[in-house]
PDB file of C-alpha atoms in Angstrom:
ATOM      1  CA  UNK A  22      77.842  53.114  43.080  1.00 47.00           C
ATOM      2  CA  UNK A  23      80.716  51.220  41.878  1.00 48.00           C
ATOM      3  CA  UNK A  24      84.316  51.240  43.461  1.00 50.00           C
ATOM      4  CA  UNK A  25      87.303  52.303  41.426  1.00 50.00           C
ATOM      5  CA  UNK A  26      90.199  50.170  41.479  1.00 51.00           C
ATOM      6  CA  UNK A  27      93.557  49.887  40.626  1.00 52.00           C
ATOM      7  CA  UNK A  28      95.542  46.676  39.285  1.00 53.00           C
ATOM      8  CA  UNK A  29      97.559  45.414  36.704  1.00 53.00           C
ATOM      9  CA  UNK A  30      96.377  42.554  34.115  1.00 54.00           C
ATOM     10  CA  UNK A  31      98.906  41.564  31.634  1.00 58.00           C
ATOM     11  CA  UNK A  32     101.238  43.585  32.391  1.00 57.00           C
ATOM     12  CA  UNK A  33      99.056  46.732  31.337  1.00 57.00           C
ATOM     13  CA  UNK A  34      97.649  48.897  34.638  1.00 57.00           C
ATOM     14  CA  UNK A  35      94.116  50.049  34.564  1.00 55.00           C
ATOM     15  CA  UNK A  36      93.701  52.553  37.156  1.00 57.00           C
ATOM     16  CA  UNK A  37      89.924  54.161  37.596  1.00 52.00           C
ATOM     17  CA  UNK A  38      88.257  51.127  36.611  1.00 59.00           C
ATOM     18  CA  UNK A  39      85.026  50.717  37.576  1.00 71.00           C
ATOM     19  CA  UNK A  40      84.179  47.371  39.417  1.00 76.00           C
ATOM     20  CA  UNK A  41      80.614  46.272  40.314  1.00 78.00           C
ATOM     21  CA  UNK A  42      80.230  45.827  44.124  1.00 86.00           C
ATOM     22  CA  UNK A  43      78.717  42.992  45.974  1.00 88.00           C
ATOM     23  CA  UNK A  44      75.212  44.824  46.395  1.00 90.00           C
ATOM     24  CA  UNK A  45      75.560  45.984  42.695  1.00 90.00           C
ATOM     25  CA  UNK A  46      75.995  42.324  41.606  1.00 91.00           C
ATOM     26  CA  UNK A  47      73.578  41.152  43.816  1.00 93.00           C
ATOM     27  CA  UNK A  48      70.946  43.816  41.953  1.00 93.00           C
ATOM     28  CA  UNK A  49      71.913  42.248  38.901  1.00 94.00           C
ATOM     29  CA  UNK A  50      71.651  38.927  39.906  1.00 95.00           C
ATOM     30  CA  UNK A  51      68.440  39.810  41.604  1.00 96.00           C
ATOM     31  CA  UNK A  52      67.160  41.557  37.812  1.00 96.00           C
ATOM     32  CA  UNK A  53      67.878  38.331  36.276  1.00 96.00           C
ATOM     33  CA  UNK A  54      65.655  36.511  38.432  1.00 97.00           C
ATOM     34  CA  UNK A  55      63.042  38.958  38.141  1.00 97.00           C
ATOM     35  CA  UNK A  56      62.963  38.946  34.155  1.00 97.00           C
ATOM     36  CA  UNK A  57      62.893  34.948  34.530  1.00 97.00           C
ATOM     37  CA  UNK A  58      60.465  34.825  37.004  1.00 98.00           C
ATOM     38  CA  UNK A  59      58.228  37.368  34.363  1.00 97.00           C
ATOM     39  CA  UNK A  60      58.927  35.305  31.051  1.00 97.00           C
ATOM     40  CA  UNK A  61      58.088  32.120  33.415  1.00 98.00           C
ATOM     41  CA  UNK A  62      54.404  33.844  34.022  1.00 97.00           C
ATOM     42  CA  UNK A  63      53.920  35.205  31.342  1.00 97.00           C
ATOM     43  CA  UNK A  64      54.349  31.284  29.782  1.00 97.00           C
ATOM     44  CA  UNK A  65      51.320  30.377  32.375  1.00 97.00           C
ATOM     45  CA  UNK A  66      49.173  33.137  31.699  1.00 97.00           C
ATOM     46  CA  UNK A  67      49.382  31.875  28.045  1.00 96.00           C
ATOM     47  CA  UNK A  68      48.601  28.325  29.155  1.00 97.00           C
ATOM     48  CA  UNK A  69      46.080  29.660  31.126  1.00 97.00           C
ATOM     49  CA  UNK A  70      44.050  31.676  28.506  1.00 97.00           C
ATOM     50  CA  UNK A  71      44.161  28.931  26.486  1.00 97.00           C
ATOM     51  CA  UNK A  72      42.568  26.439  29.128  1.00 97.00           C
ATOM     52  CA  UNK A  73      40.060  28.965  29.347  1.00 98.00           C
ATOM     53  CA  UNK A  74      39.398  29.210  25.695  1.00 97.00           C
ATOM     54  CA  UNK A  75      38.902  25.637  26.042  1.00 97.00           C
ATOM     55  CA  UNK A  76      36.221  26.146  28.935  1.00 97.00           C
ATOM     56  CA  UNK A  77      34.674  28.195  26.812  1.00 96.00           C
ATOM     57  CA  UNK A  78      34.251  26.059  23.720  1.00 96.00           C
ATOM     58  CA  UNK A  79      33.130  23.285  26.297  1.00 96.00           C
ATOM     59  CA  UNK A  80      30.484  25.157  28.250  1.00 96.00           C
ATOM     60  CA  UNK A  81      29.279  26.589  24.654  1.00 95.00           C
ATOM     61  CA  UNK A  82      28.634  23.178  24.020  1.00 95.00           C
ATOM     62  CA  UNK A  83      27.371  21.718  27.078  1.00 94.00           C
ATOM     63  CA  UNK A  84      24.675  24.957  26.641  1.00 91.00           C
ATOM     64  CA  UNK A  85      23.739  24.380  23.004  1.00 91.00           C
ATOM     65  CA  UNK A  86      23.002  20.457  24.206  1.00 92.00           C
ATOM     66  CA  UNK A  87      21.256  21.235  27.372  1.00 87.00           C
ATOM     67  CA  UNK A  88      19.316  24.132  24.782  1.00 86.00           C
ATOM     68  CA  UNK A  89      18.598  21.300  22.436  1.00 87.00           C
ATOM     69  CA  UNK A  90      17.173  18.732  25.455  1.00 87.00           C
ATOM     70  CA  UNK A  91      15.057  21.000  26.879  1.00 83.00           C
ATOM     71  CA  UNK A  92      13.422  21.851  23.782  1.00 83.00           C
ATOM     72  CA  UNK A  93      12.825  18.145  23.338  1.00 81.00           C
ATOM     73  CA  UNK A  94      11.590  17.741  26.913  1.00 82.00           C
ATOM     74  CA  UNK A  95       9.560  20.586  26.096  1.00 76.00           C
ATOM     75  CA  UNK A  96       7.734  19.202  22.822  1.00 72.00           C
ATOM     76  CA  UNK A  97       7.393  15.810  24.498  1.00 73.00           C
ATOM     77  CA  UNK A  98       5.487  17.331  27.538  1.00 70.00           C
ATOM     78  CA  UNK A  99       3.752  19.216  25.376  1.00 71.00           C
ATOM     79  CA  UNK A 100       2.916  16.417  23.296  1.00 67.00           C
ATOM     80  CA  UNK A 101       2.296  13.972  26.752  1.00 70.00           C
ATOM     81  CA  UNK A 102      -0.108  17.115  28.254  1.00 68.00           C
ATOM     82  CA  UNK A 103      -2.312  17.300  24.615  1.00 66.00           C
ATOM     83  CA  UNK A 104      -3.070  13.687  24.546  1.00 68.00           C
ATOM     84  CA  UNK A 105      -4.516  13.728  28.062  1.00 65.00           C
ATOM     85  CA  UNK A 106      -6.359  16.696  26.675  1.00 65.00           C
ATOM     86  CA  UNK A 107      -7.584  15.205  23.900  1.00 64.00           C
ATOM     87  CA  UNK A 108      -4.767  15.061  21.165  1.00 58.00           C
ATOM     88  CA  UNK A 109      -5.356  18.838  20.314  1.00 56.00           C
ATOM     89  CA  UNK A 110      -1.754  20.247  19.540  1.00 53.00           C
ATOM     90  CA  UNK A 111      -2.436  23.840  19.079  1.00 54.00           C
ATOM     91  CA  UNK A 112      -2.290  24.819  22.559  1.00 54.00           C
ATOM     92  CA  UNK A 113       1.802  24.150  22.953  1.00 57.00           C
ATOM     93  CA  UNK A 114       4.375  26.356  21.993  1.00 55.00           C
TER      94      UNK A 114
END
């Protein structure tokens, strides 16, 4: 709660003014911080979600490739096991 003081400031007195205490402007101090320290994570969350939007794309990537080799590794075998059966490709799929 605040205090109420009395003083004069330029020659007018202000009685019943309410003055922040120490704890009060500590709290306030303390809510600044707080709303700082928020803004400041909410920066690296964005940073973050981006990075893993990133990931994403790369791993997409790195599947469709490793998709695309295997398929290849797959025909060649295919190919490689037909010719030591004779050169019949119908039997690979």
């Amino acid at each position: 709660m605040a205090s109420e003081q009395s003083f004069s400031y330029g020659g007018f007195r202000v009685s019943d003014l309410e003055v922040p205490t120490d704890y009060e402007l500590h709290a306030m101090e303390t809510q600044v911080q707080i709303e700082k320290m928020r803004d400041d994570m909410r920066q690296q969350f964005g940073k973050f979600r981006e990075e893993i939007r990133y990931l994403k794309k790369v791993m997409t990537v790195i599947v469709g490739v490793g998709v695309v080799v295997m398929s290849l590794i797959g025909v060649r075998v295919c190919i490689e096991s037909s010719k030591a059966l004779g050169g019949d490709f119908g039997g690979c799929s």
